[in-house]
Coordinates of N, CA and C in Angstrom, one line a residue:
M1 N 97.9 95.6 85.0 CA 98.1 93.9 85.9 C 97.1 93.9 86.8
Q2 N 96.3 93.2 86.9 CA 95.4 92.2 87.4 C 95.6 91.2 88.0
V3 N 94.6 91.1 89.6 CA 95.2 90.1 90.4 C 93.2 89.3 90.5
W4 N 93.2 87.9 90.5 CA 92.1 87.5 90.8 C 92.6 86.6 92.4
N5 N 91.4 86.2 93.1 CA 92.1 86.0 94.2 C 90.6 84.9 94.1
V6 N 91.1 83.5 94.5 CA 90.2 83.0 94.9 C 90.0 82.6 96.7
L7 N 88.9 82.6 96.8 CA 88.6 82.6 98.6 C 88.2 81.6 98.8
Y8 N 89.3 80.7 99.7 CA 88.6 79.0 100.3 C 88.4 78.8 101.4
D9 N 87.8 77.9 101.3 CA 87.0 78.1 102.9 C 87.0 75.6 103.0
P10 N 88.6 75.1 103.8 CA 88.0 73.7 103.5 C 87.3 73.4 103.6
L11 N 86.4 74.1 104.3 CA 84.4 72.8 105.2 C 83.9 73.3 104.6
E12 N 84.5 74.0 103.2 CA 82.7 74.2 102.1 C 83.3 73.6 100.8
F13 N 84.7 73.0 100.5 CA 85.0 72.6 99.3 C 85.1 71.1 99.7
P14 N 84.0 70.2 98.9 CA 84.0 68.8 98.6 C 84.6 68.0 98.2
D15 N 85.6 67.0 99.3 CA 86.1 66.2 98.4 C 86.0 65.5 96.8
S16 N 85.1 65.7 96.5 CA 84.7 65.0 95.4 C 85.3 66.1 94.3
L17 N 85.3 67.2 94.7 CA 85.2 68.3 93.5 C 86.9 68.8 93.4
Y18 N 87.3 68.0 94.6 CA 88.8 68.0 93.9 C 89.4 67.1 93.7
H19 N 89.0 65.4 93.4 CA 89.2 65.1 92.7 C 88.0 64.8 90.8
T20 N 88.0 66.2 91.3 CA 86.6 66.0 89.7 C 88.0 66.9 88.8
A21 N 88.3 67.8 89.5 CA 89.1 68.5 89.3 C 90.6 68.4 88.6
L22 N 91.1 67.8 89.6 CA 92.5 67.2 89.4 C 92.9 67.3 88.4
P23 N 92.0 65.7 87.2 CA 92.6 65.9 85.4 C 92.9 67.7 84.9
L24 N 92.0 68.1 85.5 CA 91.8 69.2 84.2 C 93.9 69.6 84.1
V25 N 94.9 69.5 85.4 CA 96.2 69.9 85.0 C 96.7 68.7 84.5
D26 N 97.7 69.4 83.8 CA 98.8 68.1 83.4 C 99.2 67.0 84.7
Q27 N 100.0 65.9 84.2 CA 100.5 64.7 85.1 C 101.0 65.7 86.0
T28 N 102.7 66.4 85.2 CA 103.6 66.9 86.2 C 102.7 67.7 87.7
A29 N 102.2 68.9 87.0 CA 101.6 69.3 87.8 C 100.5 67.6 89.3
Q30 N 99.8 67.5 88.8 CA 98.8 66.3 89.9 C 99.8 65.6 90.7
N31 N 101.3 65.2 90.1 CA 102.0 64.8 91.1 C 102.5 65.9 92.0
K32 N 102.8 66.7 92.0 CA 103.3 67.4 93.0 C 102.0 67.7 93.7
I33 N 100.4 68.1 93.3 CA 99.4 68.1 94.1 C 99.5 67.5 95.2
T34 N 99.4 66.1 94.4 CA 99.1 64.9 95.6 C 99.6 64.6 96.5
K35 N 101.1 65.4 96.1 CA 102.1 65.0 97.2 C 102.1 65.3 99.0
F36 N 101.1 66.7 99.0 CA 100.5 67.1 99.9 C 99.8 66.6 100.8
Y37 N 100.3 66.4 102.2 CA 99.8 65.9 103.4 C 98.7 65.9 103.6
R38 N 97.9 67.3 103.5 CA 97.1 67.6 104.1 C 96.4 68.2 102.6
R39 N 95.0 67.4 102.6 CA 93.8 67.8 101.9 C 94.0 69.4 101.1
E40 N 93.9 70.2 102.3 CA 93.7 71.6 102.5 C 94.5 72.1 101.3
D41 N 95.7 71.9 101.6 CA 97.1 72.3 100.9 C 97.0 72.0 99.7
A42 N 96.3 70.4 99.6 CA 96.6 70.3 98.0 C 95.9 70.8 97.4
C43 N 94.6 71.2 97.6 CA 93.4 72.0 97.3 C 93.9 73.0 96.8
R44 N 95.2 73.7 97.8 CA 94.7 75.4 97.3 C 96.4 75.7 96.3
S45 N 97.1 74.0 96.0 CA 98.0 74.1 95.2 C 96.8 73.6 93.6
L46 N 96.3 72.9 94.0 CA 95.2 72.5 92.9 C 94.5 74.2 92.2
I47 N 93.9 74.9 93.3 CA 93.2 76.1 92.3 C 94.9 77.2 91.9
G48 N 95.9 77.4 92.8 CA 96.7 78.0 92.3 C 96.9 77.4 91.4
N49 N 98.0 76.3 90.9 CA 97.3 75.5 89.4 C 96.3 75.6 87.8
L50 N 95.3 75.7 88.3 CA 94.3 76.2 88.1 C 93.9 77.6 87.5
L51 N 94.4 78.6 88.7 CA 94.4 80.2 87.6 C 95.0 80.4 86.5
P52 N 96.3 80.2 86.4 CA 96.6 80.5 84.8 C 96.1 79.5 84.3
R53 N 95.4 78.5 84.1 CA 94.7 77.2 83.1 C 93.0 78.2 82.6
V54 N 92.6 78.5 83.8 CA 91.6 79.1 84.1 C 91.5 80.4 82.8
L55 N 92.1 81.4 83.1 CA 92.7 82.5 82.0 C 93.4 81.9 80.4
L56 N 93.9 81.3 80.5 CA 94.7 80.7 79.9 C 93.3 80.2 78.7
Q57 N 92.5 79.4 79.0 CA 90.8 78.9 78.4 C 90.5 80.2 77.9
K58 N 89.9 81.4 78.9 CA 89.5 82.5 78.9 C 89.7 83.5 77.2
R59 N 91.1 82.6 77.4 CA 91.8 83.2 76.0 C 92.0 82.5 74.5
G60 N 91.3 81.3 74.9 CA 90.7 80.8 73.5 C 91.6 79.2 73.3
V61 N 92.7 79.1 74.1 CA 93.5 77.8 74.5 C 93.0 76.7 74.8
D62 N 93.3 75.7 74.4 CA 92.3 74.9 74.9 C 92.7 73.8 75.1
K63 N 92.8 73.2 76.6 CA 93.3 72.9 77.4 C 94.6 72.1 77.9
D64 N 94.4 70.4 75.9 CA 95.3 69.8 76.2 C 96.8 70.9 75.5
D65 N 96.7 72.2 74.6 CA 97.8 72.7 74.8 C 98.2 73.9 75.3
M66 N 98.1 73.1 77.0 CA 98.3 74.6 77.6 C 100.0 74.0 78.3
T67 N 101.0 74.7 78.6 CA 102.1 74.1 79.1 C 102.7 75.1 79.6
F68 N 103.8 74.5 81.0 CA 104.5 75.1 81.8 C 105.3 75.2 82.1
A69 N 106.4 76.0 82.6 CA 107.5 75.1 83.2 C 108.4 75.9 84.3
T70 N 109.3 75.5 84.9 CA 109.8 76.6 85.9 C 111.3 76.2 85.4
T71 N 111.9 78.0 86.4 CA 112.8 78.9 86.2 C 113.5 77.2 87.2
D72 N 114.9 77.9 87.2 CA 115.4 77.6 88.2 C 115.5 77.2 89.4
T73 N 115.1 78.3 89.8 CA 114.7 78.9 90.9 C 113.3 78.3 91.6
G74 N 112.0 77.7 90.6 CA 111.0 77.1 90.5 C 109.7 78.4 90.4
K75 N 110.5 79.2 89.7 CA 109.1 80.5 89.6 C 108.3 79.9 88.0
P76 N 107.0 79.2 87.9 CA 106.4 78.3 87.2 C 106.2 80.0 85.5
Y77 N 105.8 78.8 85.0 CA 105.8 80.3 83.8 C 105.6 79.8 82.3
C78 N 104.4 80.4 81.6 CA 103.8 79.6 80.3 C 104.6 79.4 79.2
T79 N 104.6 78.3 79.0 CA 105.2 78.4 77.7 C 104.1 77.8 76.8
T80 N 102.6 78.4 76.4 CA 101.4 77.9 75.9 C 102.1 78.2 74.1
P81 N 101.9 77.5 73.6 CA 102.3 78.1 72.0 C 101.5 78.9 71.4
G82 N 101.9 80.2 70.7 CA 101.0 80.9 69.8 C 100.5 82.5 71.3
V83 N 100.4 82.1 72.3 CA 99.9 83.5 73.3 C 100.3 84.7 72.6
D84 N 99.9 85.1 72.4 CA 100.2 86.5 72.0 C 99.6 87.7 72.7
P85 N 99.9 88.4 72.8 CA 101.0 89.1 73.4 C 100.9 87.7 74.7
P86 N 102.1 87.7 75.4 CA 103.0 87.1 76.5 C 102.5 86.7 77.9
L87 N 102.3 85.6 78.9 CA 100.8 86.2 79.8 C 102.7 86.1 80.4
A88 N 102.3 87.5 81.8 CA 103.4 86.8 82.5 C 101.9 87.1 83.9
F89 N 102.3 85.5 85.0 CA 101.7 85.7 86.0 C 102.5 85.2 86.7
N90 N 102.2 85.4 88.4 CA 103.0 84.7 89.2 C 100.8 84.1 90.7
V91 N 101.5 83.2 91.3 CA 100.7 82.6 92.1 C 100.8 82.3 93.6
T92 N 100.5 83.2 94.7 CA 100.6 82.5 95.6 C 99.8 82.6 96.7
H93 N 99.7 82.5 98.3 CA 98.3 81.8 98.4 C 98.4 81.3 100.1
D94 N 97.8 82.2 101.4 CA 97.8 82.6 102.7 C 96.7 81.8 103.2
E95 N 95.9 80.8 103.9 CA 95.5 80.6 104.5 C 94.1 81.0 103.2
G96 N 92.9 81.6 103.7 CA 92.3 81.3 102.9 C 92.3 81.6 101.3
V97 N 93.4 82.5 101.1 CA 92.8 83.1 99.4 C 94.3 82.9 98.9
I98 N 93.9 82.4 97.4 CA 94.9 82.3 96.9 C 94.8 82.7 95.8
A99 N 96.0 84.0 94.7 CA 95.6 85.3 94.3 C 96.5 84.6 92.8
M100 N 96.4 85.6 92.3 CA 97.3 85.7 91.0 C 97.2 86.5 90.9
A101 N 98.4 87.0 89.6 CA 98.7 88.4 89.5 C 99.5 88.0 87.7
F102 N 98.1 88.7 87.0 CA 98.7 89.0 85.7 C 99.1 90.6 84.9
G103 N 99.7 90.2 83.8 CA 99.6 91.2 82.6 C 100.1 90.7 81.4
T104 N 100.5 91.9 80.7 CA 101.5 91.3 79.2 C 102.6 90.6 79.1
G105 N 103.5 90.0 79.4 CA 104.7 89.3 79.4 C 105.9 89.9 78.7
D106 N 106.4 91.7 79.1 CA 107.3 92.5 78.7 C 108.7 92.0 79.1
L107 N 109.3 92.4 80.5 CA 110.6 92.7 80.4 C 111.0 91.5 81.6
G108 N 112.1 90.7 81.2 CA 112.4 89.3 81.9 C 112.1 88.0 81.4
P109 N 111.8 88.3 80.5 CA 111.7 86.8 79.5 C 112.3 85.6 80.5
P110 N 112.1 84.0 80.4 CA 111.2 83.4 80.0 C 109.9 83.7 81.0
A111 N 110.4 83.8 82.9 CA 109.0 84.3 83.8 C 108.1 85.5 83.5
F112 N 108.8 86.3 83.8 CA 108.4 88.1 83.4 C 108.8 88.7 85.1
N113 N 108.9 90.0 84.8 CA 108.8 90.5 86.4 C 108.3 90.9 86.7
I114 N 106.9 89.5 87.4 CA 106.0 90.0 88.1 C 105.6 89.0 89.4
G115 N 104.9 89.5 90.7 CA 105.1 89.6 91.2 C 104.0 89.1 92.5
V116 N 103.6 88.4 93.5 CA 102.7 88.7 94.2 C 102.7 88.1 95.1
D117 N 102.0 88.6 95.9 CA 101.7 88.4 97.3 C 100.4 89.2 98.6
V118 N 99.5 87.8 99.7 CA 99.1 88.0 99.8 C 99.2 87.5 101.7
M119 N 98.7 88.1 102.8 CA 98.8 87.8 103.3 C 97.4 88.2 104.5
K120 N 97.6 87.1 105.6 CA 96.2 87.7 106.8 C 96.7 88.7 107.5
L121 N 95.9 89.6 107.9 CA 96.2 90.4 108.9 C 96.4 89.5 110.6
K122 N 96.8 88.9 111.2 CA 96.4 88.7 112.4 C 98.3 88.4 112.8
I123 N 98.8 88.4 114.1 CA 100.2 87.7 114.4 C 99.7 86.1 115.8
P124 N 100.8 85.4 115.6 CA 100.8 84.0 116.1 C 99.9 84.1 117.4
P125 N 99.3 83.3 118.1 CA 98.5 82.9 119.1 C 99.1 83.3 119.9
R126 N 99.0 83.7 121.2 CA 99.7 84.0 122.6 C 101.2 84.9 121.8
T127 N 101.4 85.4 121.7 CA 102.1 86.7 121.1 C 101.9 87.8 121.2
T128 N 102.0 89.1 121.7 CA 102.2 90.3 121.9 C 102.7 90.5 119.9
F129 N 101.7 91.8 119.8 CA 102.0 92.5 118.4 C 104.7 93.3 119.1
T130 N 104.5 93.5 120.2 CA 105.8 93.7 120.3 C 106.7 92.2 120.1
E131 N 106.6 91.6 120.9 CA 107.0 89.8 120.4 C 107.1 89.2 119.2
F132 N 105.6 89.8 118.2 CA 106.1 89.3 116.9 C 107.4 89.9 116.1
V133 N 107.0 91.4 116.5 CA 108.5 92.6 115.9 C 109.3 92.0 116.1
D134 N 109.5 92.1 117.2 CA 111.1 90.9 117.3 C 111.4 89.8 116.8
I135 N 110.8 89.1 116.5 CA 111.1 87.8 115.9 C 111.4 87.9 114.7
V136 N 110.6 88.7 113.7 CA 110.8 89.7 112.4 C 111.9 90.6 111.8
D137 N 112.5 91.3 113.6 CA 113.4 91.9 113.2 C 114.1 91.9 112.3
S138 N 115.1 91.0 112.1 CA 116.0 90.9 111.2 C 116.2 91.3 109.9
Q139 N 114.5 91.1 109.1 CA 113.5 91.5 108.1 C 113.2 92.8 107.8
L140 N 113.6 94.0 108.9 CA 113.1 94.9 108.9 C 114.2 96.2 108.9
T141 N 114.2 96.9 108.2 CA 114.7 97.8 108.5 C 114.8 98.8 109.9
T142 N 115.3 99.9 109.9 CA 115.3 100.6 111.3 C 114.3 101.2 110.8
R143 N 114.1 102.2 109.9 CA 112.6 102.9 109.2 C 111.8 102.4 109.5
E144 N 111.7 100.9 109.1 CA 110.1 100.3 109.3 C 109.7 100.1 110.4
K145 N 110.6 99.6 111.5 CA 110.4 98.7 113.1 C 109.7 99.9 112.9
N146 N 110.1 101.7 113.2 CA 110.1 103.1 113.3 C 108.4 102.9 113.2
L147 N 108.6 102.8 112.3 CA 107.3 103.0 111.6 C 106.0 101.5 111.8
I148 N 106.1 101.2 112.4 CA 105.3 99.3 113.1 C 105.2 99.8 114.9
L149 N 106.5 100.6 115.4 CA 106.5 101.1 116.3 C 106.0 102.0 116.9
A150 N 105.4 103.2 116.0 CA 104.7 104.6 116.1 C 104.1 103.9 116.3
D151 N 103.2 105.6 117.4 CA 102.7 106.0 118.2 C 100.6 105.7 116.8
V152 N 100.8 104.6 117.1 CA 99.4 104.5 115.8 C 99.2 102.9 116.9
T153 N 97.3 102.6 116.4 CA 96.9 101.2 117.2 C 97.6 100.4 116.1
E154 N 97.4 99.4 117.5 CA 97.4 97.5 117.0 C 97.0 98.1 115.7
E155 N 96.0 97.7 115.6 CA 95.7 97.0 114.0 C 96.3 97.5 112.8
E156 N 96.6 99.6 113.1 CA 97.5 99.8 112.0 C 98.8 99.8 112.2
A157 N 99.3 99.5 113.3 CA 100.6 98.7 113.4 C 100.7 97.2 112.5
I158 N 100.0 96.5 112.8 CA 99.7 95.2 111.6 C 100.1 95.5 110.7
R159 N 98.7 96.5 110.6 CA 98.7 96.6 108.9 C 100.0 97.3 108.0
R160 N 100.5 98.3 108.9 CA 101.8 98.3 108.3 C 103.3 97.0 108.2
F161 N 102.3 96.7 109.1 CA 103.6 95.4 108.7 C 103.9 94.5 107.7
Y162 N 102.4 94.2 107.4 CA 101.6 92.9 106.2 C 102.2 93.4 104.6
C163 N 101.3 95.1 104.8 CA 102.1 96.0 104.1 C 103.7 96.2 103.7
I164 N 104.4 95.9 104.2 CA 105.7 96.0 104.0 C 106.0 94.7 104.0
W165 N 105.9 93.5 104.6 CA 106.5 92.0 104.0 C 105.7 91.6 102.3
T166 N 104.3 92.4 102.1 CA 104.0 91.4 101.1 C 104.6 92.2 99.9
L167 N 104.8 93.7 100.2 CA 105.9 94.6 99.2 C 107.4 93.7 98.5
K168 N 107.9 93.7 99.9 CA 109.4 92.6 99.9 C 109.1 91.3 99.3
E169 N 107.7 90.5 98.7 CA 108.1 88.8 98.8 C 107.6 89.3 97.4
A170 N 106.5 90.6 97.2 CA 106.7 90.4 95.2 C 107.3 90.9 94.9
Y171 N 108.2 92.2 95.1 CA 109.2 92.6 95.0 C 110.4 91.8 94.3
T172 N 110.4 89.9 95.5 CA 111.3 89.6 95.1 C 110.5 88.5 94.6
K173 N 109.8 88.1 93.9 CA 109.0 86.8 93.6 C 109.3 87.4 92.1
A174 N 109.0 89.3 92.1 CA 108.5 89.8 90.3 C 110.1 89.5 89.8
L175 N 110.9 89.6 91.0 CA 112.7 88.7 90.1 C 113.3 87.7 89.7
G176 N 112.4 86.8 91.2 CA 112.3 85.3 90.3 C 113.8 85.0 91.3
I177 N 113.4 85.9 92.3 CA 114.9 85.0 93.1 C 114.3 84.0 94.3
G178 N 115.4 83.2 94.5 CA 114.5 82.5 95.5 C 114.7 82.5 96.8
L179 N 114.3 81.4 97.6 CA 114.4 81.8 98.9 C 116.8 82.3 100.3
G180 N 116.2 82.7 100.6 CA 117.7 83.1 101.7 C 117.8 85.2 101.0
F181 N 117.0 85.4 100.0 CA 117.3 87.3 99.7 C 117.3 87.4 100.8
D182 N 117.9 88.6 101.6 CA 118.3 89.5 103.2 C 116.9 90.6 102.0
F183 N 115.9 90.4 103.9 CA 114.8 91.2 103.5 C 114.7 93.0 104.0
R184 N 116.0 92.7 104.6 CA 116.7 94.3 105.1 C 117.1 94.8 103.8
R185 N 117.5 94.3 103.1 CA 118.3 95.3 101.6 C 116.5 96.0 100.7
I186 N 116.2 95.6 101.1 CA 114.6 96.2 100.6 C 114.0 97.1 102.2
E187 N 114.1 98.3 101.8 CA 113.4 99.4 102.9 C 111.6 99.8 101.9
Y188 N 110.1 100.0 103.0 CA 109.3 100.0 102.0 C 108.7 101.2 103.1
D189 N 109.3 102.8 102.8 CA 108.3 103.4 103.5 C 107.2 104.0 103.5
V190 N 106.2 103.2 104.4 CA 104.0 103.1 104.0 C 104.3 104.4 104.4
V191 N 104.5 105.1 105.4 CA 104.3 107.0 105.2 C 104.7 107.5 103.9
E192 N 105.9 107.4 103.2 CA 106.0 107.8 102.5 C 106.0 107.1 101.2
E193 N 105.3 106.3 101.2 CA 105.7 105.3 100.0 C 106.6 105.3 99.5
K194 N 108.0 105.4 99.4 CA 108.5 104.7 99.0 C 109.6 104.4 99.0
V195 N 110.1 103.0 98.0 CA 111.0 102.4 98.3 C 111.9 102.2 97.6
S196 N 113.3 101.6 98.7 CA 114.8 101.5 98.3 C 114.9 100.2 98.5
V197 N 116.2 99.7 97.5 CA 116.8 98.5 97.8 C 118.1 99.0 98.1
D198 N 119.2 97.9 98.8 CA 120.2 98.9 98.9 C 120.6 100.1 99.4
G199 N 119.9 100.9 99.7 CA 119.6 102.6 100.2 C 119.2 103.2 99.0
E200 N 118.9 102.8 97.4 CA 119.1 103.6 96.3 C 117.8 103.5 96.1
P201 N 117.1 104.2 95.6 CA 115.4 103.8 94.8 C 115.5 103.2 94.4
V202 N 114.4 102.1 94.0 CA 114.3 101.4 93.2 C 113.8 102.6 91.9
R203 N 114.0 101.8 90.9 CA 113.1 102.6 88.8 C 113.1 101.2 88.7
G204 N 111.9 101.7 87.6 CA 111.0 100.9 86.8 C 110.1 99.6 87.3
W205 N 109.5 100.3 88.6 CA 108.7 99.4 88.6 C 107.0 100.0 89.1
Q206 N 106.4 99.1 89.0 CA 105.2 99.9 90.0 C 104.7 98.2 90.5
F207 N 104.2 99.1 92.1 CA 103.7 98.4 92.7 C 102.3 98.8 93.3
L208 N 101.5 97.5 93.4 CA 100.3 98.1 93.4 C 100.0 97.2 95.1
K209 N 98.5 97.9 95.6 CA 98.0 97.4 96.5 C 96.6 97.2 96.8
F210 N 96.8 96.4 97.9 CA 94.6 96.0 97.3 C 94.5 95.1 99.1
E211 N 93.0 95.3 98.8 CA 92.3 94.4 99.9 C 91.5 93.5 99.7
L212 N 90.6 93.0 100.8 CA 89.3 91.9 100.1 C 88.6 92.3 100.8
P213 N 88.0 93.4 100.7 CA 86.5 93.4 101.4 C 86.1 91.9 101.4
Q214 N 85.8 91.7 101.1 CA 84.9 90.2 101.0 C 85.7 89.9 102.0
C215 N 86.7 89.4 102.5 CA 87.3 88.5 103.7 C 86.6 89.9 104.7
G216 N 86.3 90.9 104.9 CA 86.4 91.6 106.5 C 87.6 92.4 106.7
H217 N 88.3 92.8 104.9 CA 89.8 94.0 105.0 C 91.1 92.5 105.9
N218 N 91.0 91.4 106.2 CA 91.7 90.6 107.0 C 92.7 90.3 106.2
Y219 N 92.9 91.3 105.0 CA 94.1 90.8 103.9 C 94.5 92.0 103.8
V220 N 96.1 92.2 103.1 CA 96.1 92.8 102.5 C 97.5 91.5 101.7
G221 N 97.9 92.9 100.3 CA 99.0 92.5 98.9 C 99.3 93.1 98.2
F222 N 100.5 92.8 98.1 CA 100.9 93.4 96.5 C 100.7 92.9 95.3
A223 N 101.0 93.4 94.2 CA 101.8 92.9 93.0 C 102.5 93.5 92.4
A224 N 103.6 93.2 92.0 CA 105.1 94.2 91.8 C 105.2 93.6 89.9
K225 N 105.5 94.7 89.5 CA 105.9 94.4 88.2 C 106.6 95.6 87.6
F226 N 107.7 94.9 86.4 CA 109.2 95.7 86.3 C 109.0 96.7 84.8
V227 N 108.8 96.8 84.6 CA 107.7 98.5 83.9 C 109.2 98.9 83.4
G228 N 110.3 99.7 83.5 CA 110.7 99.8 82.8 C 110.8 101.5 82.9
G229 N 112.0 102.1 82.9 CA 111.8 103.7 83.5 C 112.8 103.9 84.2
R230 N 112.3 105.5 84.9 CA 113.2 105.6 85.8 C 111.6 106.0 87.1
G231 N 111.2 105.9 86.6 CA 109.8 106.1 87.9 C 109.9 105.3 88.0
T232 N 108.9 105.1 89.4 CA 108.2 103.8 90.3 C 107.1 104.5 90.5
S233 N 106.1 104.2 90.3 CA 105.1 103.6 91.2 C 104.1 103.0 92.3
I234 N 103.7 103.5 93.4 CA 102.8 102.9 94.3 C 101.4 103.1 94.5
S235 N 100.7 102.7 94.4 CA 99.1 102.6 94.0 C 98.5 101.5 94.5
E236 N 96.9 102.1 94.8 CA 95.6 101.3 95.3 C 95.3 100.3 93.3
L237 N 95.6 98.8 94.0 CA 94.4 98.4 92.5 C 93.4 98.6 92.6
S238 N 92.9 99.5 90.8 CA 91.7 99.9 91.3 C 90.8 99.0 90.7
E239 N 89.5 99.1 91.5 CA 89.2 98.2 91.5 C 88.6 96.8 90.5
G240 N 88.6 97.8 89.2 CA 88.3 96.6 88.2 C 89.2 95.6 88.1
C241 N 90.8 95.4 88.5 CA 91.2 94.9 88.1 C 91.8 93.9 89.4
L242 N 90.7 94.5 90.4 CA 90.9 93.4 91.4 C 89.2 92.3 91.4
V243 N 89.5 91.2 91.2 CA 88.7 90.5 91.9 C 88.4 88.5 92.3
C244 N 87.6 88.8 92.8 CA 87.3 88.2 93.7 C 86.4 86.7 92.9
Y245 N 86.6 85.5 93.7 CA 85.6 84.3 93.3 C 85.9 82.8 94.8
D246 N 84.7 82.8 94.6 CA 84.8 81.4 95.7 C 85.1 80.2 95.2
A247 N 86.0 79.9 95.7 CA 86.2 78.3 96.0 C 86.1 77.6 94.7
V248 N 84.7 77.1 95.8 CA 83.4 76.3 94.8 C 82.7 76.4 93.6
S249 N 83.0 78.2 93.3 CA 81.6 78.4 92.0 C 83.1 78.4 91.3
F250 N 84.5 79.4 91.8 CA 85.4 78.7 90.3 C 86.0 77.5 89.4
V251 N 86.1 76.7 90.8 CA 86.0 75.1 90.2 C 84.9 74.6 89.7
N252 N 84.1 74.8 89.7 CA 82.9 74.5 89.4 C 83.0 74.8 87.6
R253 N 83.3 76.3 87.9 CA 83.4 76.6 86.3 C 84.1 76.5 85.7
A254 N 85.4 76.1 86.2 CA 86.9 75.1 85.7 C 86.7 74.2 85.5
I255 N 85.3 73.3 85.5 CA 84.9 71.6 85.6 C 84.3 71.7 84.4
E256 N 83.3 73.0 83.8 CA 82.4 73.2 82.8 C 83.1 73.7 82.1
E257 N 83.3 74.9 82.3 CA 84.2 75.0 80.7 C 85.8 74.5 80.2
M258 N 86.4 73.7 81.0 CA 87.4 72.8 80.4 C 87.3 71.8 79.7
N259 N 86.2 71.6 79.8 CA 86.0 70.2 80.2 C 85.3 69.3 78.8

């Protein structure tokens, strides 16, 4: 499993680049992208749509042959004919980062059991950390809340929270579950490095944690994939499997290679 990250700054992303890159995606994707009211949201969506297409292009697939669909719960997947082995991917974004986890499609077709989430390490303005934890209390187990509010620095407490949150998000995205899943059913013990669901250890999963040093370590994320078997692993994503691109360079290169 690998994770590509595109670092996006709306102040450095020219409007002309957005318009030039938009035709690289199919009409269905264009219609979705252009519905966004804010241009920066449209740009994030465009980059998110370009990520799997750039990957397919690197595998020798022509732009006009790329096809995608979504599950009933809205999870996108690749339907491009002749992609062997099948491609499993998932895209997410938060503020200045658009991320895609991808790997071989093994289990859970057609969208496959792969998910990713990334979040910026911050709390809402004019909110104390304790107030913030109270806001999200309904999504945390007692054990998780105790670990977050333990005798650690606030920086470490915020990091613990977002590690818990992004793992839960990545797991439910990998399952292809829509909104409404009770996050308290999932427990991630960030000290013991254990994950359980409904009080039972999860089995057959690979969880890969990552940070983005290019962003001053202000973002954390998790990629999740169901690999089968009885064991579950939680580890750091290896350096060679984590790639970061500048948004302007990434989109310019996509235009050059896909036209």
